[in-house]
Tab-separated table of C-alpha atoms and ligand atoms in Angstrom:
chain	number	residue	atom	x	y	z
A	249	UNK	CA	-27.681	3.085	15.180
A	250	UNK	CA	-29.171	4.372	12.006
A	251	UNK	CA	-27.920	7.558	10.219
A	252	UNK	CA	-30.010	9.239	7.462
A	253	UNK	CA	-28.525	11.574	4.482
A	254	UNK	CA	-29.219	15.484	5.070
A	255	UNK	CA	-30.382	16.168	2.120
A	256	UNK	CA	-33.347	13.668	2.352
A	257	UNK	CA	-34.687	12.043	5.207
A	258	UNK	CA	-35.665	9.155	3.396
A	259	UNK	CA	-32.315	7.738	3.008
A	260	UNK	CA	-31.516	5.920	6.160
A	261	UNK	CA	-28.269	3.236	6.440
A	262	UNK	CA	-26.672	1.317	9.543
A	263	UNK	CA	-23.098	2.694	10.854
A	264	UNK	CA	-21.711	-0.097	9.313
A	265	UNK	CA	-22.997	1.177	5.838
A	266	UNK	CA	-22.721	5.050	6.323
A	267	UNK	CA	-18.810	4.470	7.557
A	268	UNK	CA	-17.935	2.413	3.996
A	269	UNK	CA	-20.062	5.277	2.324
A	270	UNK	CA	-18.724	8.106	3.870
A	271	UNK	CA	-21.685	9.969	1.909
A	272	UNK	CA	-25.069	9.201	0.861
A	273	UNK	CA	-25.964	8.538	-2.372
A	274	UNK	CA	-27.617	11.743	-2.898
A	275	UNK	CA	-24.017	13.331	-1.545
A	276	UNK	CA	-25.873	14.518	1.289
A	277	UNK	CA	-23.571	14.147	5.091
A	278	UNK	CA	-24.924	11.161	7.255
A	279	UNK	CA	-26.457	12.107	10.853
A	280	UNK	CA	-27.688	10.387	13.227
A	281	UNK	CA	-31.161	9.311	14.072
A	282	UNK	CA	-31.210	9.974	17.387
A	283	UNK	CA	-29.126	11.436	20.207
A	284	UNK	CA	-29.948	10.108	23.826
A	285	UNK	CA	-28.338	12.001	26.998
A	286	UNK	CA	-25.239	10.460	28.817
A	287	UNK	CA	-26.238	9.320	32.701
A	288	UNK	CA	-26.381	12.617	34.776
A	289	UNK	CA	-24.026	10.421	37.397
A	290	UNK	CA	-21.611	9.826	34.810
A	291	UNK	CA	-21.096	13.117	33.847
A	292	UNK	CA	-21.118	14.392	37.619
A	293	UNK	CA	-18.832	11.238	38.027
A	294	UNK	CA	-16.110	11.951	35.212
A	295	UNK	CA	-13.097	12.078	37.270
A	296	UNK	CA	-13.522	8.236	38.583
A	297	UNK	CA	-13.129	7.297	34.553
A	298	UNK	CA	-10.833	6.756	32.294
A	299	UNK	CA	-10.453	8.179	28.922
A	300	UNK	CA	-11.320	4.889	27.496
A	301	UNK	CA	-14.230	4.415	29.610
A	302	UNK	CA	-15.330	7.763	29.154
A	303	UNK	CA	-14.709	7.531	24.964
A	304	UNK	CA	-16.758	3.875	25.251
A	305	UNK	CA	-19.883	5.663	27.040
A	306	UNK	CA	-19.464	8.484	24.607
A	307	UNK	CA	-19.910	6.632	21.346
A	308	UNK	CA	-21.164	3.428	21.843
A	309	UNK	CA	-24.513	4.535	21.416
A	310	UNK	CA	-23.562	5.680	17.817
A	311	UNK	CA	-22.315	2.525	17.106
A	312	UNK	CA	-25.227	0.235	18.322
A	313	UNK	CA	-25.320	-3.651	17.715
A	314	UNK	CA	-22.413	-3.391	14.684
A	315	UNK	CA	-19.836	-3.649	16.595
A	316	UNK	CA	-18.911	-6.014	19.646
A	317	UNK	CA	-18.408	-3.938	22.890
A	318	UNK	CA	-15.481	-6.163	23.495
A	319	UNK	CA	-14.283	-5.009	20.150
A	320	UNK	CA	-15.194	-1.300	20.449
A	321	UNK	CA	-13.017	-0.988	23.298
A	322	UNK	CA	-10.155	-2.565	21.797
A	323	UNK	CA	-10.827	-0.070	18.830
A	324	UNK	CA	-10.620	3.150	21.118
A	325	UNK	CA	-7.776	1.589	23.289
A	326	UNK	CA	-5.879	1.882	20.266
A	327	UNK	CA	-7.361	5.186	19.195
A	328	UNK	CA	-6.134	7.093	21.915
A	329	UNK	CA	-3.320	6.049	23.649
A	330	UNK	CA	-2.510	9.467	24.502
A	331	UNK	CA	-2.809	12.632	26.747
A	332	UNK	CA	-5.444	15.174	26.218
A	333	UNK	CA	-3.848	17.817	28.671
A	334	UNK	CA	-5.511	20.797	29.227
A	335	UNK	CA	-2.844	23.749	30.202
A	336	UNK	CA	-3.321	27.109	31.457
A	337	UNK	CA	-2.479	30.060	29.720
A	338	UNK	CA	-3.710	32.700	32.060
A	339	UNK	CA	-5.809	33.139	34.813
A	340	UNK	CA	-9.324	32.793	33.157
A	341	UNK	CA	-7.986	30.956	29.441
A	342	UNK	CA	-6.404	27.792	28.701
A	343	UNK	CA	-5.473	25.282	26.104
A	344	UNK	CA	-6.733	21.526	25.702
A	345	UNK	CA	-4.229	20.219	23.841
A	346	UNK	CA	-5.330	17.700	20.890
A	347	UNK	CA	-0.951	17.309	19.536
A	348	UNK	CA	-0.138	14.689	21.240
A	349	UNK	CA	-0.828	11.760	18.261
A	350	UNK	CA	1.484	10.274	16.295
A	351	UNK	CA	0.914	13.023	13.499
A	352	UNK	CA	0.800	15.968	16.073
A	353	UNK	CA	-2.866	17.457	15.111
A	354	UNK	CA	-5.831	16.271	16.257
A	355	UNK	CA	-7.292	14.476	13.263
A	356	UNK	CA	-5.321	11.404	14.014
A	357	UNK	CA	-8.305	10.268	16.110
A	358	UNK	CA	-11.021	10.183	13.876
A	359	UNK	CA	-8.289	8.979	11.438
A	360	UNK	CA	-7.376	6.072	13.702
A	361	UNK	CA	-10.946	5.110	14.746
A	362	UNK	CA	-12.213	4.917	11.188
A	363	UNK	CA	-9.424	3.124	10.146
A	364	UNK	CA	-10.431	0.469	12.786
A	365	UNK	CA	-14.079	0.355	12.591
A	366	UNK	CA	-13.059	-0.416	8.673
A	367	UNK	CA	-10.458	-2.954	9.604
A	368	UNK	CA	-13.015	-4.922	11.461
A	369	UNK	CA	-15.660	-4.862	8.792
A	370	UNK	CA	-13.864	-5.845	6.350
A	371	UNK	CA	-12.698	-9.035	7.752
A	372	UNK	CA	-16.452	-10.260	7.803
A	373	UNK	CA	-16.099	-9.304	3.857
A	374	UNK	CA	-12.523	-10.051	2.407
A	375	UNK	CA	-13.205	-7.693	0.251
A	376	UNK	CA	-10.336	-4.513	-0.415
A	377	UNK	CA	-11.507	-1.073	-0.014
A	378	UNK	CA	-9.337	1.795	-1.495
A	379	UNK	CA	-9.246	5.115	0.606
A	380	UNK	CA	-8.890	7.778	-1.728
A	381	UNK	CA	-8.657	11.413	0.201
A	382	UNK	CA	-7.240	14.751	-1.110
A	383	UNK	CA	-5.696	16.540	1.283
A	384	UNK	CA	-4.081	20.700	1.942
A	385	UNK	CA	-1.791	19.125	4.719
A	386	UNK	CA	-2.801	17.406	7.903
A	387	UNK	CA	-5.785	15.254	6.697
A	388	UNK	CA	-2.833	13.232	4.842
A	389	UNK	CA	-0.650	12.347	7.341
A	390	UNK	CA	-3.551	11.219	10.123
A	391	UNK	CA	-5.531	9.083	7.841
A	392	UNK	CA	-1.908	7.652	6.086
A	393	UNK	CA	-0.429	6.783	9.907
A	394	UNK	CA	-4.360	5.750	11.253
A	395	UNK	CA	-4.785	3.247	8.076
A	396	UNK	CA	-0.802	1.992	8.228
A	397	UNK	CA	-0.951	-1.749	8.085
A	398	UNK	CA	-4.465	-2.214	7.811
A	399	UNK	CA	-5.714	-5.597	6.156
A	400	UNK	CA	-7.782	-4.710	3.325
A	401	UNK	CA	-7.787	-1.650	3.117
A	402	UNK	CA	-5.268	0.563	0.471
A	403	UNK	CA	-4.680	4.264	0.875
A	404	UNK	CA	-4.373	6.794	-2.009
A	405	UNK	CA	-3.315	10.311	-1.069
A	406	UNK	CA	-3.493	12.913	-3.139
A	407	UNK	CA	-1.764	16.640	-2.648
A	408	UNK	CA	-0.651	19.433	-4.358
A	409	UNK	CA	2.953	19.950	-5.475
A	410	UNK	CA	4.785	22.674	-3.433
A	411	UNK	CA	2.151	23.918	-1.329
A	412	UNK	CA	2.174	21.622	1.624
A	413	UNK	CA	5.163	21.831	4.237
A	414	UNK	CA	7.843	19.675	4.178
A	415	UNK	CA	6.827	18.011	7.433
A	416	UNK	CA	3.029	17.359	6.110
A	417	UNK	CA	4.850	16.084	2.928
A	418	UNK	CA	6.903	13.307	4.990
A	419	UNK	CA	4.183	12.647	6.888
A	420	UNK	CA	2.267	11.325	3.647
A	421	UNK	CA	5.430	10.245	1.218
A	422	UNK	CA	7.694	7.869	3.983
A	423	UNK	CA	5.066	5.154	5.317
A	424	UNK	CA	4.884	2.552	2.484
A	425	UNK	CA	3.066	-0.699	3.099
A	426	UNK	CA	-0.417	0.025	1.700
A	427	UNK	CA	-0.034	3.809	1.490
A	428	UNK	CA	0.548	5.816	-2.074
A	429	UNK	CA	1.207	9.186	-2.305
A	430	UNK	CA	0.546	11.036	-5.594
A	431	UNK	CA	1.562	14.625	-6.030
A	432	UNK	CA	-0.664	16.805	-8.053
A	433	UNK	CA	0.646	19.231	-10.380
A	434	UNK	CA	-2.339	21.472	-9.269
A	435	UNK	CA	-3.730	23.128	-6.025
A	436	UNK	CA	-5.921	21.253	-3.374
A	437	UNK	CA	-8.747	22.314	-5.223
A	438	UNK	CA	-7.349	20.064	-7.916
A	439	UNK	CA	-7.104	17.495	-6.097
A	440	UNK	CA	-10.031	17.628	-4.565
A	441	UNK	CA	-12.270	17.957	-7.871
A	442	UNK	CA	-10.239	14.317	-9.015
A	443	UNK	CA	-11.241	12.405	-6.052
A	444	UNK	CA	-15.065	13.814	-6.567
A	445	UNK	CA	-14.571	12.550	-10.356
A	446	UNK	CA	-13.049	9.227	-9.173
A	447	UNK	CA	-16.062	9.071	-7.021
A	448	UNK	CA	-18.324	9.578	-9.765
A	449	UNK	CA	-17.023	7.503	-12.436
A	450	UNK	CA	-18.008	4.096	-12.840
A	451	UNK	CA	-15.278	2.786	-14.983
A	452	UNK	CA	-12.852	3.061	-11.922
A	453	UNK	CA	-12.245	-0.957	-10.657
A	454	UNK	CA	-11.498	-0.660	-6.681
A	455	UNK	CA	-14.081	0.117	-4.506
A	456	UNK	CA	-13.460	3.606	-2.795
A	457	UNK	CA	-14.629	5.598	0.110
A	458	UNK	CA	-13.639	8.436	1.463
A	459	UNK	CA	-11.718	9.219	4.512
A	460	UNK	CA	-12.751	13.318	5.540
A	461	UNK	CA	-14.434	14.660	8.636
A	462	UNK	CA	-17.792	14.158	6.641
A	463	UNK	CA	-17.221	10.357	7.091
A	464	UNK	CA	-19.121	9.857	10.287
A	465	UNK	CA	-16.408	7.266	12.051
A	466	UNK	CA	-14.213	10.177	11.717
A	467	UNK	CA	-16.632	13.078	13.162
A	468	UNK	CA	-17.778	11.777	15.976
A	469	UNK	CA	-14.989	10.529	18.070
A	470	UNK	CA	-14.283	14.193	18.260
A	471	UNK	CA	-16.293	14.474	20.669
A	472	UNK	CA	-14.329	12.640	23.342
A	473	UNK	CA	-11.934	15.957	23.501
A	474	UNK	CA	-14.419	17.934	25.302
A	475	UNK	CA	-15.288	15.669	27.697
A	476	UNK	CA	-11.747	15.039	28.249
A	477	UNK	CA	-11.209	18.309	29.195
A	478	UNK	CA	-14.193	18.841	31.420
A	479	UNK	CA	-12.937	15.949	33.281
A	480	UNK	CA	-9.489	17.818	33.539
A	481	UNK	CA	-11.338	21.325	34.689
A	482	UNK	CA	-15.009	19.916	36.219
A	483	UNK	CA	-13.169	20.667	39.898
A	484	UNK	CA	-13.178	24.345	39.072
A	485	UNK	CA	-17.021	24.909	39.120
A	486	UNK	CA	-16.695	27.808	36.613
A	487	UNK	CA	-18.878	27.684	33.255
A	488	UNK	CA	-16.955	26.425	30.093
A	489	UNK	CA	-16.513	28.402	26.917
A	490	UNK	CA	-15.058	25.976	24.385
A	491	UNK	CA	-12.958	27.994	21.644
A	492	UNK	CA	-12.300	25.859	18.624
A	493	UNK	CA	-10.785	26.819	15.579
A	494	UNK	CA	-12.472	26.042	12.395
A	495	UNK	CA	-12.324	24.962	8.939
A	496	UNK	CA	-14.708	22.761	7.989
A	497	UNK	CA	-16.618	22.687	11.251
A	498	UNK	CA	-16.344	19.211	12.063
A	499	UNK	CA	-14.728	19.729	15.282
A	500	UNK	CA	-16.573	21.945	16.888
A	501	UNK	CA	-20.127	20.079	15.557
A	502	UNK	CA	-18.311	17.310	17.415
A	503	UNK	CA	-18.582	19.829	20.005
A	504	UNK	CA	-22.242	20.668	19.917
A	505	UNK	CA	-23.331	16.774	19.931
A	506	UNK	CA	-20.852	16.562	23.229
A	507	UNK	CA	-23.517	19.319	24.404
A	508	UNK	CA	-26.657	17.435	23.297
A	509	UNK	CA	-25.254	14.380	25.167
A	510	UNK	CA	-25.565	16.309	28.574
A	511	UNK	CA	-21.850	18.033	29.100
A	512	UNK	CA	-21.998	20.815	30.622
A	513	UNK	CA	-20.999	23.594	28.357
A	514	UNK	CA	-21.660	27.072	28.444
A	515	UNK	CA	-21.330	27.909	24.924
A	516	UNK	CA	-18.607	27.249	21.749
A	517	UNK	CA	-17.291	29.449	19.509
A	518	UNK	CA	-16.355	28.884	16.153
A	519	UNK	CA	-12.831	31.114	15.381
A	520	UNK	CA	-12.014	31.401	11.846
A	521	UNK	CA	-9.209	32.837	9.954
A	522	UNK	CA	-9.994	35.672	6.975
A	523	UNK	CA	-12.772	32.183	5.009
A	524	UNK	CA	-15.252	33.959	7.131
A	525	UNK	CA	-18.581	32.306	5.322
A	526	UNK	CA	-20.237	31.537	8.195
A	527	UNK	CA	-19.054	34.734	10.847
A	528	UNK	CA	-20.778	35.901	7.749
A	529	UNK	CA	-23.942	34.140	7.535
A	530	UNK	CA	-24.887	34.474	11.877
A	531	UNK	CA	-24.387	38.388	11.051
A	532	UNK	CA	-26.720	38.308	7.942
A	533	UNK	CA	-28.569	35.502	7.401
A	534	UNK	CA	-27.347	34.796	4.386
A	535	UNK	CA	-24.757	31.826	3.363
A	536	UNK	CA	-22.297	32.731	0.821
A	537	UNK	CA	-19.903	30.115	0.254
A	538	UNK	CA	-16.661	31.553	-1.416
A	539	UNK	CA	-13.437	30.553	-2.777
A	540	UNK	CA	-10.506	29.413	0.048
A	541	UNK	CA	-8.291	32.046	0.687
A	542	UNK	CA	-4.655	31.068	2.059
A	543	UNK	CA	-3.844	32.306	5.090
A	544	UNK	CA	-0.929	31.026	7.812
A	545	UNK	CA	-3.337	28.943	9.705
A	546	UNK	CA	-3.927	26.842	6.118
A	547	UNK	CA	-6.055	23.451	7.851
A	548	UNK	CA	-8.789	25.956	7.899
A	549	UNK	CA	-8.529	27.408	4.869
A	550	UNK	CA	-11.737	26.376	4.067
A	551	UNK	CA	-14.556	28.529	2.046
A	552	UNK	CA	-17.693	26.311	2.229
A	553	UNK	CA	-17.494	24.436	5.591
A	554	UNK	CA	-19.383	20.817	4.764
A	555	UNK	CA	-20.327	19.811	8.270
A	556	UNK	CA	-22.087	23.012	8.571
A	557	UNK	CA	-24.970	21.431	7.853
A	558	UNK	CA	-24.963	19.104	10.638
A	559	UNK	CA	-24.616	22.113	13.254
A	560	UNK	CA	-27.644	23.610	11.471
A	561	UNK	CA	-29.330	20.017	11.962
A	562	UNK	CA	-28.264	20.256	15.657
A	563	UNK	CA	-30.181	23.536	16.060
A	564	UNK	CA	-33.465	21.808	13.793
A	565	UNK	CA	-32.264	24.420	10.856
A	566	UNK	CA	-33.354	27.234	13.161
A	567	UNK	CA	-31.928	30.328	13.216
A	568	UNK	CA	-32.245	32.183	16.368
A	569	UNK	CA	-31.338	28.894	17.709
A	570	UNK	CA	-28.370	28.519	16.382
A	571	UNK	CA	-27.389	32.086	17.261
A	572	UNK	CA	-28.108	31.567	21.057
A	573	UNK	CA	-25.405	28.584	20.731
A	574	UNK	CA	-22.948	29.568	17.692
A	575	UNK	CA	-20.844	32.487	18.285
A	576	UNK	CA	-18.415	32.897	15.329
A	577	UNK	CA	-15.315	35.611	14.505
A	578	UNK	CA	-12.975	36.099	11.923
A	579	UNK	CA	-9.449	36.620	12.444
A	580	UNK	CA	-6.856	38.221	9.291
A	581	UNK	CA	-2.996	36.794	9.681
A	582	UNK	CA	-1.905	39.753	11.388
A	583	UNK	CA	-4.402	39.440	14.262
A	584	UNK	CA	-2.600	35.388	14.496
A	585	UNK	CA	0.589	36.229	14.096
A	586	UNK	CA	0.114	39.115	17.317
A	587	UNK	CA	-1.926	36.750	19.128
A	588	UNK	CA	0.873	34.071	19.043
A	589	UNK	CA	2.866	36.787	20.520
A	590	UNK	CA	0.967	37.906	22.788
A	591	UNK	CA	0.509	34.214	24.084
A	592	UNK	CA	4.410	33.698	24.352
A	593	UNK	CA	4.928	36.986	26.241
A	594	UNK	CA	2.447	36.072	28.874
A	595	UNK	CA	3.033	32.579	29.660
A	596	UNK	CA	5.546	31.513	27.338
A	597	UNK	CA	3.629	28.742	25.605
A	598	UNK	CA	4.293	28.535	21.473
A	599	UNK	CA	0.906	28.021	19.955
A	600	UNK	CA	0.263	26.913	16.759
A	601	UNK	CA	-1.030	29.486	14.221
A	602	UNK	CA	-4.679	27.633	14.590
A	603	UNK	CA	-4.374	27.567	18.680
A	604	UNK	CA	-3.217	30.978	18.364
A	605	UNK	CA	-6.586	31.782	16.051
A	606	UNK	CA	-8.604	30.100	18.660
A	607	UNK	CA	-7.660	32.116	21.457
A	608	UNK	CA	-8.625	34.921	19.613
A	609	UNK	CA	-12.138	33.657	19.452
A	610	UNK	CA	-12.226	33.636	23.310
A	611	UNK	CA	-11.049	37.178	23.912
A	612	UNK	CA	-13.559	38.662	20.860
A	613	UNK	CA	-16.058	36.687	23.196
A	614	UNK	CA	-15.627	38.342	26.645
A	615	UNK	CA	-15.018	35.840	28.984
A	616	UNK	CA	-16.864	36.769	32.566
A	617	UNK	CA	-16.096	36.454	36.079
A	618	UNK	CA	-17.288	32.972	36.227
A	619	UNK	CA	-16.301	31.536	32.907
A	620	UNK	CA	-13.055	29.381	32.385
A	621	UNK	CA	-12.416	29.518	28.091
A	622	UNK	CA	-10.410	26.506	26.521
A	623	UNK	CA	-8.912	27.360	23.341
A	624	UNK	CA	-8.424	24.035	21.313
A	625	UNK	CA	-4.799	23.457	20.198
A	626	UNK	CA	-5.335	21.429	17.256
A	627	UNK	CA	-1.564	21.058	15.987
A	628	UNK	CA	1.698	21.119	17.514
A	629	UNK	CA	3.878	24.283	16.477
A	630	UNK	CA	6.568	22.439	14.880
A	631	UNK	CA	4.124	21.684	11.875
A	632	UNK	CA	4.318	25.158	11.050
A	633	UNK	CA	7.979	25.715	11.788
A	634	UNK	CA	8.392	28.145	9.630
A	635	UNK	CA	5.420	30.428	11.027
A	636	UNK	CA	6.310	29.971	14.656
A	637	UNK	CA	10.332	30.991	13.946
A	638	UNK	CA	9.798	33.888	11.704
A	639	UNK	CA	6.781	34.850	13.925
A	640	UNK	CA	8.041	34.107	17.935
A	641	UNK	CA	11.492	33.881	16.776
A	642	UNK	CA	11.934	30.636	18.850
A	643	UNK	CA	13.213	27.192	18.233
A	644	UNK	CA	10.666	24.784	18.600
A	645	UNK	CA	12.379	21.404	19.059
A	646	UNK	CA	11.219	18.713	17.236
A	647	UNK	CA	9.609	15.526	18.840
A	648	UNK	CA	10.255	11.760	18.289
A	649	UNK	CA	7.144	11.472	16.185
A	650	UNK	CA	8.070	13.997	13.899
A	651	UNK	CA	12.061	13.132	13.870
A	652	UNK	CA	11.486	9.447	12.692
A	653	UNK	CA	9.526	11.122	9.299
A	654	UNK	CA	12.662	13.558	8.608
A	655	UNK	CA	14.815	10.682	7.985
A	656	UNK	CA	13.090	8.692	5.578
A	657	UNK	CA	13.089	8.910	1.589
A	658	UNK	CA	10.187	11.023	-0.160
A	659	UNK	CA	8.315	8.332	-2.408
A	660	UNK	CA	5.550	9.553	-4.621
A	661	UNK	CA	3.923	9.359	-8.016
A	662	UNK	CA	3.674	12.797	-9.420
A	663	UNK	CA	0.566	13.000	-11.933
A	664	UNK	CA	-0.938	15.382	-13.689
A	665	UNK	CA	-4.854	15.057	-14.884
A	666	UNK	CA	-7.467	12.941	-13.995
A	667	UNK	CA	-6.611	10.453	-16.560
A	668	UNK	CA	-3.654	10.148	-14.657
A	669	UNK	CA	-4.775	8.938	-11.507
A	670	UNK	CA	-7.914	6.859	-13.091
A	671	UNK	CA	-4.820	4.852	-14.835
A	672	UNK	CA	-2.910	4.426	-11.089
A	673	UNK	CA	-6.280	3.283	-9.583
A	674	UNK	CA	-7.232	0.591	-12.600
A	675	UNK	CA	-3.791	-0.782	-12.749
B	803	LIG	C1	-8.296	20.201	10.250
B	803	LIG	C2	-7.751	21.234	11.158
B	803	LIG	C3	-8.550	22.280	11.684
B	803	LIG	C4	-9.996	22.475	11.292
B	803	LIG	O1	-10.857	21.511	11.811
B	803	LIG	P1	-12.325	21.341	11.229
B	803	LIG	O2	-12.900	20.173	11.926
B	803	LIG	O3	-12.160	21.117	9.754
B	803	LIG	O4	-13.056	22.613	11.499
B	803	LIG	C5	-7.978	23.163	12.588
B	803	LIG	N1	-6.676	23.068	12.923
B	803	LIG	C6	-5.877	22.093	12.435
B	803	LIG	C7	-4.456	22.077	12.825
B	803	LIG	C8	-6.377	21.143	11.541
B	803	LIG	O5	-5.556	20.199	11.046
């Protein structure tokens, strides 16, 4: 499969080359260059699959000739060895949880299936790649336990001092092997503006790609969840409304291509916290991109969403397209914090401050009679301890996953400026 850069048509690369890019040279996202419907017998088939089969029909299409099938499978055997339950909440709403990874949110797929795909290119090559990723919490710990171990391949994180939790922050410092973790005396935004200058600057020796959602090997794996959970609700016969809540709109554009590939899906809504750029634009038209505000629910603190674009590419940059498909609300920390509540009181189920954000979305919706909404629960709660005790006033026990991180030693290199880490990466 080819993919072309968004910003101009012209530029067209194999997977192979758009994964070890991660962008185009122009900086614009990869997409595909064509999208073919899934078998209507598969999809009215689902249940008699497995995940794996179902995740090998899914993407293989996206992948094309570059990698062996044999291989592919072994590569999403190990990407999700895992349950993708979907649980009921109340009578008309439930939740597909995504937790259940070795880092507890959802990104550890794309994380582990990029890490793989880049594993087995590189041992055509011999030659070391250096991930370099900035991350505001989760992102870190995926793509540092996905990448663990992998030949040829070394991982730079970098995050800012004091404002990730101290979970996320053992998540990226106790691994080792071929992981670093260097802790910015900044804000994400900091670190984010290094690893564009890193990007940028020719002087720096290893050569680096990036590990985010706009990476293509770590997009579209996504879309496995929603087939996963049609699978899990297809006996129901009700029409699916897919809640999802977003930061930078990878996950639920992982949702939209599920669509164009033939599952049946009634329509998606994007739930944001107060970053409400694009609730914004389907009211007005207009696209403001704005600073990040923080808010509890801080993975989607997020003020110019970059797979937007892809979305819009989904639609053919239409408008009234995309607002027949798109629905999109806003939700302030209060409204979370009463939603988690309210979830606990009916059905005593802890959701995550993102969950609890997404469930939101569904009830701003409207569900109707025949309509079955699936809020996506994109973290476990006990990554935002904190948030769930002072909010539910619970204990949330913690699980083996998380336990083995608390008893490690923190290792990281704090730095300071750019200078810094261009003299870590050279040396
Ligand atoms: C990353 C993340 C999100 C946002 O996902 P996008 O694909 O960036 O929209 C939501 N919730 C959690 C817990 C996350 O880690």
């Amino acid at each position: 499969m080819k993919y072309f850069s968004l910003s101009n048509n012209e530029i067209v690369f194999p997977f192979k080359e758009a994964v070890i890019k991660g962008l185009a040279p122009d900086r614009g996202l990869f997409f595909p260059e064509s999208i073919t419907p899934l078998p209507k017998a598969f999809i009215e088939n689902i249940e008699a699959y497995s995940n794996v089969d179902i995740a090998f029909e899914i993407i293989k299409q996206f992948v094309g000739e570059e990698i062996p099938e044999k291989v592919l499978k072994q590569i999403i055997e190990e990407t999700i060895p895992f349950d993708f339950p979907v649980i009921p909440i109340t009578e008309n709403v439930s939740t597909l949880e995504l937790f259940h990874g070795p880092t507890m949110a959802f990104k550890d797929v794309g994380a582990k299936f990029m890490a793989k795909c880049l594993e087995y290119f590189n041992e055509e090559s011999n030659e070391e790649v250096t991930v370099l990723v900035a991350t505001s919490g989760d992102t870190g710990g995926a793509v540092a336990n996905g990448f663990l171990g992998t030949k040829g391949v070394n991982v730079v994180i970098l995050y800012p001092s004091g404002k990730v939790s101290d979970i996320q922050e053992r998540q990226l410092t106790t691994l080792g092997q071929n992981i670093t973790a260097l802790e910015v005396d900044g804000v994400f935004d900091d670190c984010q503006e290094m690893v564009k200058t890193a990007f940028l600057d020719e002087e720096i020796k290893p050569n680096l790609t990036s590990a985010n959602s706009i990476n293509i090997a770590r997009w579209l794996p996504q879309m496995f969840y929603f087939f996963f959970a049609y699978k899990q609700l297809k006996s129901q016969h009700k029409e699916i409304v897919f809640s999802v809540p977003s930061g930078n709109f990878g996950n639920i554009c992982a949702g939209f291509m599920a669509q164009k590939l033939g599952l049946p899906v009634r329509h998606l809504v994007a739930a944001t916290n107060v970053n409400d750029t694009v609730p914004n634009f389907l009211k007005s038209g207009q696209y403001d991109a704005k600073p990040s505000i923080a808010t509890i629910s801080n993975a989607m603190d997020v003020g110019n969403p970059s797979n937007f674009v892809r979305i819009q590419q989904i639609f053919d940059n239409h408008f009234d397209k995309l607002k027949e498909h798109l629905f999109s609300y806003s939700f302030s920390d209060e409204d979370t914090r009463m939603a988690m509540k309210e979830i606990h009181s009916d059905s005593n189920y802890v959701a995550d401050p993102h969950g609890a954000v997404g469930y939101l979305g569904l009830k701003t919706y409207g569900l109707k009679e025949n309509q079955i909404g699936v809020f996506l629960e994109t973290a476990h709660p006990v990554k935002f301890l904190d948030v769930v005790k002072n909010t539910l006033n619970v204990d949330v026990e913690i699980p083996s996953q998380i336990q083995k991180v608390m008893d490690r030693e923190k290792e990281r290199i704090p730095i300071k400026s750019y200078e810094d880490l261009k003299g870590f990466l050279n040396s």
